[in-house]
Coordinates of C-alpha atoms in Angstrom, one line a residue:
X457 CA 0.0 0.0 0.0
X458 CA 2.9 2.4 0.9
X459 CA 4.6 1.7 -2.4
X460 CA 1.2 2.3 -4.3
X461 CA 0.8 5.7 -2.5
X462 CA 4.1 6.7 -3.4
X463 CA 3.6 5.9 -7.1
X464 CA 0.3 7.8 -6.9
X465 CA 2.0 10.9 -5.5
X466 CA 4.9 10.7 -8.2
X467 CA 2.3 10.5 -11.0
X468 CA 0.3 13.5 -9.6
X469 CA 3.6 15.5 -9.2
X470 CA 4.5 14.6 -12.7
X471 CA 1.1 15.7 -13.9
X472 CA 1.4 19.0 -12.2
X473 CA 4.9 19.8 -13.4
X474 CA 4.5 18.9 -16.9
X475 CA 1.0 20.5 -17.3
X476 CA 0.0 18.3 -20.3
X477 CA -3.0 19.5 -22.5
X478 CA -6.2 18.5 -21.0
X479 CA -8.6 16.4 -23.1
X480 CA -12.0 17.3 -22.3
X481 CA -15.3 18.1 -24.1
X482 CA -16.6 21.4 -22.7
X483 CA -19.8 22.2 -24.6
X484 CA -23.0 24.0 -24.7
X485 CA -26.3 23.8 -26.6
X486 CA -27.4 26.9 -28.4
X487 CA -31.1 27.4 -28.7
X488 CA -33.5 29.6 -30.3
X489 CA -36.1 29.1 -27.6
X490 CA -35.8 31.4 -24.4
X491 CA -32.5 32.6 -25.9
X492 CA -31.4 35.4 -28.3
X493 CA -27.9 34.2 -28.9
X494 CA -28.6 33.2 -32.5
X495 CA -31.0 36.2 -33.3
X496 CA -28.3 38.6 -34.5
X497 CA -24.9 38.4 -35.9
X498 CA -23.5 40.8 -33.2
X499 CA -24.9 38.3 -30.4
X500 CA -23.2 35.4 -32.2
X501 CA -19.7 37.3 -32.3
X502 CA -20.1 38.3 -28.7
X503 CA -21.1 34.8 -27.6
X504 CA -18.3 33.0 -29.2
X505 CA -15.8 35.4 -27.8
X506 CA -17.2 34.9 -24.4
X507 CA -17.3 30.9 -24.7
X508 CA -13.7 31.0 -26.0
X509 CA -12.7 33.2 -22.9
X510 CA -13.9 30.4 -20.5
X511 CA -12.4 27.6 -22.6
X512 CA -15.6 26.2 -24.0
X513 CA -14.4 24.1 -27.1
X514 CA -17.5 22.9 -29.0
X515 CA -21.0 24.2 -29.6
X516 CA -24.1 22.4 -30.6
X517 CA -26.3 25.0 -32.3
X518 CA -29.9 24.1 -33.2
X519 CA -30.5 24.0 -37.0
X520 CA -33.9 22.1 -36.9
X521 CA -36.9 23.0 -34.7
X522 CA -40.8 22.5 -34.9
X523 CA -40.5 21.0 -38.3
X524 CA -38.6 23.9 -39.8
X525 CA -34.8 24.6 -40.5
X526 CA -33.1 27.8 -38.9
X527 CA -30.7 28.1 -42.0
X528 CA -32.0 28.7 -45.5
X529 CA -32.8 25.2 -46.9
X530 CA -33.4 24.5 -50.6
X531 CA -34.8 21.2 -49.5
X532 CA -37.4 22.8 -47.2
X533 CA -38.2 25.4 -49.9
X534 CA -38.8 22.7 -52.5
X535 CA -41.1 20.5 -50.2
X536 CA -43.1 23.1 -48.4
X537 CA -42.4 26.5 -50.1
X538 CA -40.4 28.1 -47.3
X539 CA -36.7 28.2 -46.7
X540 CA -36.5 28.5 -42.9
X541 CA -38.3 29.0 -39.6
X542 CA -40.9 31.6 -39.8
X543 CA -39.3 33.9 -37.3
X544 CA -37.9 37.3 -38.3
X545 CA -34.7 36.8 -36.5
X546 CA -33.8 34.0 -39.1
X547 CA -35.4 35.4 -42.2
X548 CA -33.1 37.0 -45.0
X549 CA -29.9 36.0 -42.9
X550 CA -27.8 32.8 -42.7
X551 CA -27.1 32.5 -39.1
X552 CA -25.4 29.2 -39.4
X553 CA -22.9 30.6 -41.8
X554 CA -22.0 33.4 -39.4
X555 CA -21.7 31.0 -36.4
X556 CA -19.4 28.8 -38.2
X557 CA -17.1 31.7 -39.0
X558 CA -17.2 33.3 -35.6
X559 CA -16.8 30.0 -33.7
X560 CA -13.7 28.8 -35.8
X561 CA -12.2 32.1 -35.6
X562 CA -11.7 31.6 -31.8
X563 CA -11.0 27.8 -32.0
X564 CA -14.4 26.4 -31.1
X565 CA -15.8 23.4 -33.0
X566 CA -19.5 23.5 -34.4
X567 CA -21.5 20.4 -34.5
X568 CA -25.2 21.3 -35.7
X569 CA -28.1 19.9 -33.6
X570 CA -31.2 18.6 -35.3
X571 CA -33.3 19.1 -32.2
X572 CA -36.8 17.9 -33.3
X573 CA -35.6 15.0 -35.2
X574 CA -38.5 12.8 -36.0
X575 CA -40.9 14.9 -34.2
X576 CA -42.9 17.0 -36.8
X577 CA -44.4 19.8 -34.5
X578 CA -45.5 20.5 -30.9
X579 CA -49.1 20.1 -30.2
X580 CA -50.3 21.2 -33.8
X581 CA -51.6 17.7 -34.8
X582 CA -48.6 17.2 -37.0
X583 CA -48.2 20.6 -38.3
X584 CA -47.2 21.4 -41.9
X585 CA -45.1 18.3 -42.5
X586 CA -48.1 15.8 -41.8
X587 CA -50.6 18.1 -43.5
X588 CA -48.6 17.5 -46.8
X589 CA -47.5 14.1 -46.1
X590 CA -50.1 12.4 -44.0
X591 CA -48.5 9.0 -44.7
X592 CA -45.4 10.0 -42.7
X593 CA -47.4 10.2 -39.4
X594 CA -46.7 7.8 -36.7
X595 CA -49.7 6.0 -35.5
X596 CA -50.7 4.2 -32.4
X597 CA -52.7 0.9 -32.2
X598 CA -56.0 2.9 -32.5
X599 CA -54.7 4.4 -35.7
X600 CA -54.3 7.8 -34.3
X601 CA -51.4 10.3 -34.5
X602 CA -48.8 9.5 -31.7
X603 CA -48.6 12.6 -29.5
X604 CA -46.3 12.1 -26.5
X605 CA -45.4 14.9 -24.0
X606 CA -46.9 17.2 -26.3
X607 CA -44.7 16.4 -29.4
X608 CA -46.2 15.1 -32.7
X609 CA -44.4 12.3 -34.1
X610 CA -43.4 11.2 -37.7
X611 CA -42.7 7.4 -38.4
X612 CA -38.9 7.0 -38.0
X613 CA -39.1 3.7 -39.7
X614 CA -40.9 5.0 -42.9
X615 CA -38.1 5.4 -45.4
X616 CA -39.3 8.7 -46.7
X617 CA -39.2 10.1 -43.4
X618 CA -35.7 8.7 -43.0
X619 CA -34.6 10.1 -46.3
X620 CA -36.2 13.5 -45.6
X621 CA -34.2 13.8 -42.3
X622 CA -31.0 12.5 -44.0
X623 CA -31.2 14.9 -46.9
X624 CA -31.4 17.8 -44.2
X625 CA -28.3 16.3 -42.4
X626 CA -26.3 16.1 -45.6
X627 CA -27.5 19.5 -46.9
X628 CA -25.8 21.1 -43.8
X629 CA -22.7 18.8 -44.2
X630 CA -22.4 19.8 -47.8
X631 CA -23.1 23.6 -47.5
X632 CA -21.3 24.5 -44.3
X633 CA -17.7 23.9 -42.8
X634 CA -19.1 22.2 -39.9
X635 CA -17.3 19.7 -37.7
X636 CA -20.1 17.1 -37.4
X637 CA -23.9 16.8 -36.7
X638 CA -25.9 15.7 -33.7
X639 CA -29.1 13.8 -32.9
X640 CA -30.8 13.8 -29.6
X641 CA -33.8 12.3 -27.9
X642 CA -35.9 12.5 -31.0
X643 CA -33.3 11.4 -33.5
X644 CA -33.4 8.6 -34.0
X645 CA -36.4 7.7 -31.8
X646 CA -39.9 6.6 -31.9
X647 CA -42.4 6.5 -29.0
X648 CA -43.0 3.0 -27.9
X649 CA -46.7 3.4 -28.6
X650 CA -46.2 3.9 -32.3
X651 CA -45.4 1.8 -35.2
X652 CA -48.9 0.9 -36.2
X653 CA -48.9 3.0 -39.4
X654 CA -49.5 1.2 -42.7
X655 CA -45.8 1.5 -43.9
X656 CA -44.4 -0.1 -40.7
X657 CA -47.1 -2.7 -40.4
X658 CA -46.5 -3.9 -44.0
X659 CA -42.7 -3.9 -43.6
X660 CA -43.0 -6.1 -40.3
X661 CA -45.5 -8.5 -42.1
X662 CA -43.0 -8.9 -44.9
X663 CA -40.4 -10.0 -42.5
X664 CA -42.6 -12.2 -40.4
X665 CA -44.5 -14.4 -42.8
X666 CA -47.4 -12.2 -43.0
X667 CA -48.1 -11.9 -39.2
X668 CA -49.4 -8.8 -37.8
X669 CA -47.4 -6.9 -35.3
X670 CA -48.3 -7.8 -31.6
X671 CA -51.1 -5.8 -30.0
X672 CA -49.2 -4.8 -27.2
X673 CA -46.6 -2.2 -27.8
X674 CA -44.4 -3.2 -25.0
X675 CA -44.1 -6.6 -26.5
X676 CA -40.2 -7.4 -26.2
X677 CA -39.8 -8.7 -29.5
X678 CA -41.9 -5.9 -31.2
X679 CA -39.7 -3.5 -29.4
X680 CA -36.5 -5.1 -30.5
X681 CA -37.6 -5.0 -34.1
X682 CA -38.5 -1.4 -34.1
X683 CA -35.5 -0.4 -32.2
X684 CA -33.4 -2.4 -34.8
X685 CA -34.9 -0.4 -37.7
X686 CA -33.9 2.9 -36.1
X687 CA -30.3 1.5 -35.5
X688 CA -30.1 0.5 -39.1
X689 CA -31.1 3.9 -40.1
X690 CA -28.5 5.5 -37.7
X691 CA -25.8 3.4 -39.3
X692 CA -26.9 4.6 -42.7
X693 CA -26.6 8.2 -41.3
X694 CA -23.1 7.4 -40.1
X695 CA -22.2 5.9 -43.5
X696 CA -23.1 8.9 -45.3
X697 CA -21.7 11.4 -43.0
X698 CA -18.3 9.7 -43.1
X699 CA -18.5 9.5 -46.8
X700 CA -17.9 13.1 -46.7
X701 CA -15.0 13.0 -44.3
X702 CA -13.9 10.7 -41.5
X703 CA -13.1 13.7 -39.6
X704 CA -16.9 14.7 -39.3
X705 CA -18.3 13.8 -36.0
X706 CA -21.6 11.9 -35.5
X707 CA -23.0 13.0 -32.0
X708 CA -25.9 12.0 -30.3
X709 CA -27.6 13.3 -27.0
X710 CA -30.2 10.6 -26.3
X711 CA -32.5 10.0 -23.2
X712 CA -30.7 7.8 -20.5
X713 CA -30.8 4.2 -21.9
X714 CA -32.8 2.9 -18.9
X715 CA -35.7 5.3 -19.8
X716 CA -35.1 6.1 -23.5
X717 CA -35.2 2.5 -24.7
X718 CA -38.6 1.6 -23.0
X719 CA -40.2 5.0 -24.0
X720 CA -38.6 5.9 -27.2
X721 CA -36.8 2.7 -28.5
X722 CA -33.5 4.5 -28.3
X723 CA -31.1 1.6 -28.4
X724 CA -28.0 3.8 -27.3
X725 CA -26.2 0.9 -25.9
X726 CA -25.9 -0.8 -29.4
X727 CA -25.0 2.5 -30.9
X728 CA -21.8 2.5 -28.9
X729 CA -21.2 -1.4 -29.1
X730 CA -21.5 -1.1 -33.0
X731 CA -19.4 2.0 -33.3
X732 CA -22.1 4.0 -35.0
X733 CA -21.5 7.3 -32.9
X734 CA -18.3 9.3 -32.3
X735 CA -19.6 10.5 -29.0
X736 CA -22.8 9.9 -26.8
X737 CA -24.1 12.6 -24.4
X738 CA -26.8 11.1 -22.4
X739 CA -29.2 13.9 -21.1
X740 CA -28.7 13.5 -17.3
X741 CA -31.1 16.2 -16.6
X742 CA -31.5 16.1 -12.8
X743 CA -32.3 18.6 -10.1
X744 CA -30.4 17.1 -7.2
X745 CA -27.0 15.3 -6.8
X746 CA -28.6 11.9 -5.6
X747 CA -30.7 11.7 -8.7
X748 CA -27.9 12.8 -10.9
X749 CA -25.5 10.1 -9.5
X750 CA -28.1 7.6 -10.1
X751 CA -28.5 8.7 -13.8
X752 CA -24.9 8.9 -14.3
X753 CA -23.9 5.7 -12.7
X754 CA -26.7 3.7 -14.2
X755 CA -26.2 5.1 -17.6
X756 CA -22.4 4.5 -17.5
X757 CA -23.1 0.9 -16.7
X758 CA -25.8 0.6 -19.5
X759 CA -23.8 2.3 -22.0
X760 CA -20.7 4.1 -21.0
X761 CA -18.8 0.8 -20.1
X762 CA -18.5 -0.3 -23.8
X763 CA -16.6 2.6 -25.0
X764 CA -15.8 5.1 -21.9
X765 CA -13.8 7.5 -24.1
X766 CA -16.8 8.5 -26.2
X767 CA -19.2 9.0 -23.2
X768 CA -19.8 12.5 -21.9
X769 CA -22.6 13.9 -19.6
X770 CA -25.4 16.2 -20.6
X771 CA -26.0 18.5 -17.5
X772 CA -29.1 20.8 -17.0
X773 CA -28.1 24.1 -16.3
X774 CA -31.1 26.3 -17.1
X775 CA -34.8 25.6 -18.2
X776 CA -37.6 28.0 -17.6
X777 CA -37.2 29.6 -14.2
X778 CA -34.8 26.9 -13.1
X779 CA -30.9 27.8 -12.8
X780 CA -28.6 25.3 -11.2
X781 CA -26.9 26.1 -8.0
X782 CA -23.3 26.8 -8.3
X783 CA -22.4 24.3 -5.8
X784 CA -24.6 21.6 -7.2
X785 CA -23.0 22.2 -10.7
X786 CA -19.6 21.8 -9.1
X787 CA -20.7 18.5 -7.5
X788 CA -22.0 17.2 -10.7
X789 CA -18.9 18.0 -12.7
X790 CA -16.8 16.5 -9.8
X791 CA -18.9 13.3 -10.0
X792 CA -18.2 13.2 -13.9
X793 CA -14.5 13.3 -13.2
X794 CA -14.6 10.9 -10.4
X795 CA -16.2 8.5 -13.0
X796 CA -13.6 9.3 -15.6
X797 CA -16.1 11.1 -17.7
X798 CA -13.9 13.8 -19.4
X799 CA -16.4 16.4 -20.1
X800 CA -20.0 17.6 -20.3
X801 CA -22.4 19.8 -22.3
X802 CA -24.7 22.2 -20.7
X803 CA -28.3 22.8 -21.6
X804 CA -28.3 25.6 -22.2
X805 CA -26.1 28.8 -23.1
X806 CA -28.3 31.3 -21.3
X807 CA -27.5 29.8 -17.9
X808 CA -23.8 30.6 -18.5
X809 CA -24.6 34.4 -18.8
X810 CA -27.3 34.9 -16.3
X811 CA -26.5 36.9 -13.1
X812 CA -23.8 38.7 -14.9
X813 CA -22.2 35.7 -16.3
X814 CA -21.9 34.0 -12.9
X815 CA -21.9 30.4 -13.7
X816 CA -19.9 31.0 -17.0
X817 CA -17.2 33.0 -15.2
X818 CA -17.0 30.3 -12.4
X819 CA -16.4 27.7 -14.9
X820 CA -13.6 29.6 -16.6
X821 CA -12.0 30.6 -13.5
X822 CA -11.9 27.0 -11.8
X823 CA -13.2 23.8 -13.7
X824 CA -12.3 25.2 -17.1
X825 CA -9.3 27.3 -16.1
X826 CA -6.8 25.9 -18.5
X827 CA -7.6 25.2 -22.3
X828 CA -8.4 21.8 -23.4
X829 CA -8.3 19.8 -26.7
X830 CA -11.2 17.8 -27.8
X831 CA -10.8 13.9 -27.0
X832 CA -11.9 12.8 -30.2
X833 CA -9.0 14.8 -32.0
X834 CA -6.1 12.8 -30.8
X835 CA -4.6 15.3 -28.6
X836 CA -4.4 17.9 -31.5
X837 CA -6.2 21.0 -32.3
X838 CA -8.6 20.7 -35.1
X839 CA -9.6 24.4 -35.2
X840 CA -6.7 26.3 -34.3
X841 CA -7.8 30.0 -33.8
X842 CA -7.5 32.3 -36.7
X843 CA -4.5 34.5 -37.6
X844 CA -5.6 38.0 -38.0
X845 CA -3.6 41.0 -39.5
X846 CA -5.0 44.5 -39.0
X847 CA -4.6 47.3 -41.7
X848 CA -2.3 49.4 -39.6
X849 CA -0.2 46.6 -38.2
X850 CA 3.5 46.0 -38.7
X851 CA 2.9 43.1 -41.2
X852 CA 0.8 45.4 -43.6
X853 CA 2.5 47.5 -46.2
X854 CA 0.6 50.6 -47.2
X855 CA 1.3 52.5 -50.3
X856 CA -0.2 55.7 -51.7
X857 CA -2.7 58.1 -50.1
X858 CA -4.9 56.6 -47.4
X859 CA -6.5 58.3 -44.5
X860 CA -7.8 57.2 -41.1
X861 CA -11.7 57.2 -41.0
X862 CA -13.3 57.5 -37.6
X863 CA -15.6 54.5 -38.2
X864 CA -15.3 51.3 -35.9
X865 CA -13.6 48.6 -37.6
X866 CA -12.2 45.1 -36.3
X867 CA -9.9 47.2 -34.0
X868 CA -10.1 50.9 -33.9
X869 CA -10.7 53.0 -37.1
X870 CA -10.5 52.0 -40.5
X871 CA -8.4 53.3 -43.5
X872 CA -9.9 54.5 -46.8
X873 CA -8.8 55.9 -50.0
X874 CA -10.6 58.0 -52.7
X875 CA -7.5 58.2 -54.7
X876 CA -8.2 57.7 -58.4
X877 CA -5.2 59.6 -60.1
X878 CA -2.5 57.7 -58.4
X879 CA -2.0 54.1 -57.1
X880 CA -2.8 53.0 -53.5
X881 CA -2.6 49.6 -52.0
X882 CA -2.5 47.7 -48.8
X883 CA -0.6 44.5 -48.7
X884 CA -1.1 42.0 -45.9
X885 CA 1.7 39.6 -44.9
X886 CA 1.1 36.4 -42.7
X887 CA 3.6 34.2 -40.8
X888 CA 2.2 30.8 -41.9
X889 CA 3.0 27.9 -39.5
X890 CA 1.3 25.0 -41.5
X891 CA 1.3 24.2 -45.2
X892 CA -2.3 24.1 -46.0
X893 CA -5.3 25.4 -47.8
X894 CA -6.7 28.5 -46.1
X895 CA -9.8 30.5 -46.1
X896 CA -9.4 34.2 -46.3
X897 CA -11.7 36.6 -44.8
X898 CA -12.1 40.4 -44.8
X899 CA -13.6 42.4 -42.0
X900 CA -16.5 44.5 -43.5
X901 CA -17.5 47.8 -42.2
X902 CA -20.2 48.8 -44.9
X903 CA -21.2 52.4 -45.7
X904 CA -22.9 53.9 -48.7
X905 CA -19.9 55.8 -49.9
X906 CA -17.8 52.7 -50.2
X907 CA -17.0 51.2 -53.6
X908 CA -19.1 48.5 -54.8
X909 CA -16.0 47.2 -56.7
X910 CA -13.1 46.8 -54.2
X911 CA -10.3 45.0 -55.8
X912 CA -8.5 42.2 -53.9
X913 CA -5.5 40.1 -55.2
X914 CA -5.2 36.8 -53.6
X915 CA -1.8 35.1 -53.8
X916 CA -1.6 31.3 -53.8
X917 CA 1.7 29.6 -54.4
X918 CA 2.9 30.9 -57.7
X919 CA -0.6 31.9 -58.7
X920 CA -2.8 35.0 -57.9
X921 CA -6.4 35.5 -58.2
X922 CA -8.5 38.7 -58.6
X923 CA -11.7 39.1 -56.5
X924 CA -13.9 42.1 -56.4
X925 CA -16.1 42.9 -53.3
X926 CA -18.9 45.1 -52.8
X927 CA -18.1 47.1 -49.5
X928 CA -21.2 49.2 -49.7
X929 CA -24.0 46.7 -48.8
X930 CA -25.2 47.7 -45.4
X931 CA -26.4 44.4 -44.1
X932 CA -23.1 42.8 -44.8
X933 CA -20.9 43.2 -41.6
X934 CA -18.1 41.7 -39.8
X935 CA -16.1 38.6 -41.3
X936 CA -16.7 37.5 -44.8
X937 CA -15.0 35.2 -47.0
X938 CA -13.1 36.6 -49.8
X939 CA -11.5 33.3 -51.3
X940 CA -9.1 30.4 -50.7
X941 CA -5.3 30.2 -50.9
X942 CA -2.7 27.5 -50.7
X943 CA 0.2 28.6 -48.4
X944 CA 3.4 26.9 -47.5
X945 CA 5.0 27.3 -44.0
X946 CA 6.8 30.6 -44.2
X947 CA 5.9 34.3 -44.5
X948 CA 3.7 35.2 -47.3
X949 CA 2.2 38.2 -48.8
X950 CA -1.3 36.6 -48.8
X951 CA -3.5 39.5 -50.1
X952 CA -3.4 42.9 -51.7
X953 CA -6.2 45.5 -51.8
X954 CA -5.9 48.4 -54.2
X955 CA -7.9 51.2 -55.8
X956 CA -7.8 49.6 -59.2
X957 CA -11.1 50.7 -61.1
X958 CA -12.3 53.0 -58.3
X959 CA -15.0 55.3 -59.4
X960 CA -14.9 59.1 -58.7
X961 CA -16.8 59.8 -55.4
X962 CA -16.2 56.4 -53.9
X963 CA -13.8 54.9 -51.5
X964 CA -11.9 51.7 -51.0
X965 CA -11.7 50.8 -47.3
X966 CA -9.1 48.7 -45.6
X967 CA -9.6 46.8 -42.4
X968 CA -8.4 43.6 -41.0
X969 CA -7.9 40.3 -42.9
X970 CA -8.1 36.8 -41.5
X971 CA -6.6 33.3 -42.4
X972 CA -8.3 30.0 -41.2
X973 CA -7.3 26.6 -42.1
X974 CA -9.8 25.1 -44.6
X975 CA -10.6 21.6 -43.2
X976 CA -12.3 20.2 -46.2
X977 CA -9.2 20.8 -48.3
X978 CA -6.7 20.2 -45.7
X979 CA -7.9 17.5 -43.4
X980 CA -4.5 15.9 -43.0
X981 CA -2.7 19.0 -41.4
X982 CA -1.9 18.2 -37.8
X983 CA -1.8 21.1 -35.5
X984 CA -0.1 19.9 -32.4
X985 CA -0.8 21.4 -28.8
X986 CA 2.2 22.8 -27.1
X987 CA 3.2 20.7 -24.2
X988 CA 4.6 23.6 -22.2
X989 CA 2.0 25.6 -20.0
X990 CA 1.3 29.2 -20.8
X991 CA 3.5 31.4 -18.6
X992 CA 1.6 34.0 -16.5
X993 CA 3.2 37.5 -17.1
X994 CA 4.3 38.4 -13.6
X995 CA 5.9 41.8 -12.8
X996 CA 9.6 41.5 -11.8
X997 CA 10.3 41.1 -8.3
X998 CA 7.0 39.1 -7.6
X999 CA 6.8 35.4 -7.4
X1000 CA 4.8 32.5 -5.9
X1001 CA 6.6 29.2 -5.9
X1002 CA 5.1 25.9 -6.1
X1003 CA 4.3 24.7 -2.5
X1004 CA 6.5 22.0 -1.0
X1005 CA 5.8 19.1 -0.6
X1006 CA 3.2 18.6 -3.3
X1007 CA 1.1 16.6 -3.1
X1008 CA 1.1 17.1 0.7
X1009 CA -0.6 15.7 3.9
X1010 CA -1.6 17.7 5.8
X1011 CA 1.0 20.5 5.9
X1012 CA 2.9 22.3 3.1
X1013 CA 5.1 25.3 2.8
X1014 CA 4.6 28.2 0.3
X1015 CA 7.3 30.5 -0.6
X1016 CA 6.8 33.9 -2.3
X1017 CA 8.4 37.3 -2.9
X1018 CA 7.2 40.9 -3.4
X1019 CA 8.9 43.8 -4.9
X1020 CA 7.8 46.5 -2.6
X1021 CA 6.3 47.0 0.7
X1022 CA 2.4 46.5 0.5
X1023 CA -0.6 44.9 2.0
X1024 CA -0.2 41.1 1.3
X1025 CA -2.8 38.4 1.3
X1026 CA -2.4 34.6 0.7
X1027 CA -5.6 32.4 0.7
X1028 CA -6.7 29.0 -0.4
X1029 CA -9.7 28.1 -2.3
X1030 CA -11.4 24.7 -3.3
X1031 CA -12.4 23.9 -6.8
X1032 CA -15.8 25.5 -6.5
X1033 CA -14.0 28.8 -5.7
X1034 CA -14.9 28.9 -2.1
X1035 CA -12.2 30.4 0.1
X1036 CA -11.4 27.9 2.7
X1037 CA -8.5 29.6 4.4
X1038 CA -6.6 32.9 4.8
X1039 CA -3.0 32.1 5.5
X1040 CA -1.6 35.5 5.7
X1041 CA -3.3 39.0 5.7
X1042 CA -1.0 41.9 6.6
X1043 CA 1.4 44.5 5.6
X1044 CA 5.0 43.4 4.8
X1045 CA 8.3 44.8 3.5
X1046 CA 9.7 43.9 0.2
X1047 CA 11.6 40.6 0.0
X1048 CA 11.2 37.0 0.2
X1049 CA 8.5 35.4 2.5
X1050 CA 7.4 31.9 3.6
X1051 CA 4.1 30.6 5.2
X1052 CA 2.9 27.1 6.2
X1053 CA -0.5 25.8 5.6
X1054 CA -2.1 23.0 7.6
X1055 CA -5.1 21.3 5.9
X1056 CA -6.1 18.8 8.5
X1057 CA -9.7 20.0 8.4
X1058 CA -10.0 19.5 4.5
X1059 CA -10.6 16.5 2.4
X1060 CA -8.4 15.2 -0.4
X1061 CA -8.5 17.1 -3.7
X1062 CA -7.2 20.0 -5.7
X1063 CA -7.0 23.5 -4.2
X1064 CA -5.8 26.8 -5.4
X1065 CA -3.5 29.1 -3.2
X1066 CA -3.4 32.9 -4.3
X1067 CA -1.0 35.6 -3.5
X1068 CA -2.4 39.2 -3.7
X1069 CA 0.1 42.0 -3.3
X1070 CA -1.0 45.6 -4.3
X1071 CA -2.2 45.1 -7.8
X1072 CA -0.5 41.9 -8.4
X1073 CA -2.5 38.5 -8.1
X1074 CA -0.8 35.1 -8.6
X1075 CA -2.4 31.7 -8.3
X1076 CA -1.1 28.2 -8.3
X1077 CA -2.6 24.5 -7.8
X1078 CA -1.8 22.3 -5.1
X1079 CA -3.0 18.7 -4.1
X1080 CA -4.0 17.5 -0.7
X1081 CA -3.6 13.7 -0.7
X1082 CA -4.6 11.9 2.5

């Protein structure tokens, strides 16, 4: 036992010293219900920057709700005469394109979520889908439309329904640079009461010598057969998704197996066993720790044991007036880690931002303090943060007559030129780390006097391409794609903007340019994560050393130094951010100091100790190991 404890201590010490990159999923669902995050481009930009600041690394945005897409869909237009959800916030704009750009800009993966799945509508007698395609309806033994918990259902076994949903999934994959797709408790699913519609009955009869389906919808064989058809469909979804790219993730967030199979024929256990899904995030939506632990442990035993590495937890953060207590959230997350569950997804985004970002800031300060790479990316970064060069930066060469114009651009004002007699240009240089195809974006700040014919030259290898951009369109703001370039790993002039063809009375505007790896064209480029931890910038003369010993039990020593006489405070906090001890709180002269900390009243775990001296704050981790 003694030698085992020593080995554990050595491993923990190595972990602390090396600070290897954490592999965790840190996700959040983005909804259009009780949330405005997707309703405007500005909201999306601000949200992605905030999520990146607290080290969220994947978002699941809703793209299908109440039988409508939230993105402009040619399929929906051809079938029903409308291209998107009848909500003004999603009319005449493509929120998904904006979200993909802004999320990838800050290194966040995007996996669209088909929320309604095989449900056609909510308490609308099937809504517009069943009105047009009545044969798609899921029927119960009495021949009535299946309505469960308010949701109207399509037949998930009907091949026309399956093809309809699959066409939407592939439309998103083919039209957007997403990182995967996600189903949930309605995709694939069928209420256990259903399956008595004509299509399913005839299919069953054809496979059972003409015998009718059992009268009892809870008949074990009947359940197995229907669940198997849903499994076959999900395998087909996987095959088509992977036909586009093996790097696309098929994610699913089902009901817990112990309830989802019996009520909705969701055979999530076999989705994992048969390697249909790349990750599974059961909705462990509970309001107290005891119920959460039951749901977590039972679902781990039912499903997670077959491939623990792809198992994550769905945590209920906010719904209606309910907002999770900070301590309860921490206890649930600790339960996840205690069970080797390396990450969670929170339902839903608004919970992070309520009460002045209280829960989100808490996650970023404690549980998600250090950045993490996604477990399914092999320890690498699939979406590295974009490289951005400003028009007035040192890597931009300005030629000719430009003036600073006091209009807010990406950072500060913009440059503009109305020069038509002489030549004016802005050339942007980038230090390229990886040989790959890149997408090039310009930051747009539209205004009526701006030209509708701005001339860009894109340099790709030995070739160049001319692109003309309308800078005057008032509703086209922020980052917009200019084109694609192939670049080797060195410093390149990537793009030039000039006044070629500029009309009298108009202006060419120069603002920031951005490069992002194009993962469709360069899927094999490996972006490794640095092994060394990011160093804090600490003023000279101040330091906080690693406590010794560490791990410790129950006493440890903390050494520090301060550059000038000041009020000095050293405190200890737990993983939930609760201060558990103030070790020192007094004025002291400049120089070195040392304090002892006795943790005889605390339980084993990770703690933070913080030095506050004047305006300087330094924090480090330590481990109490009993």
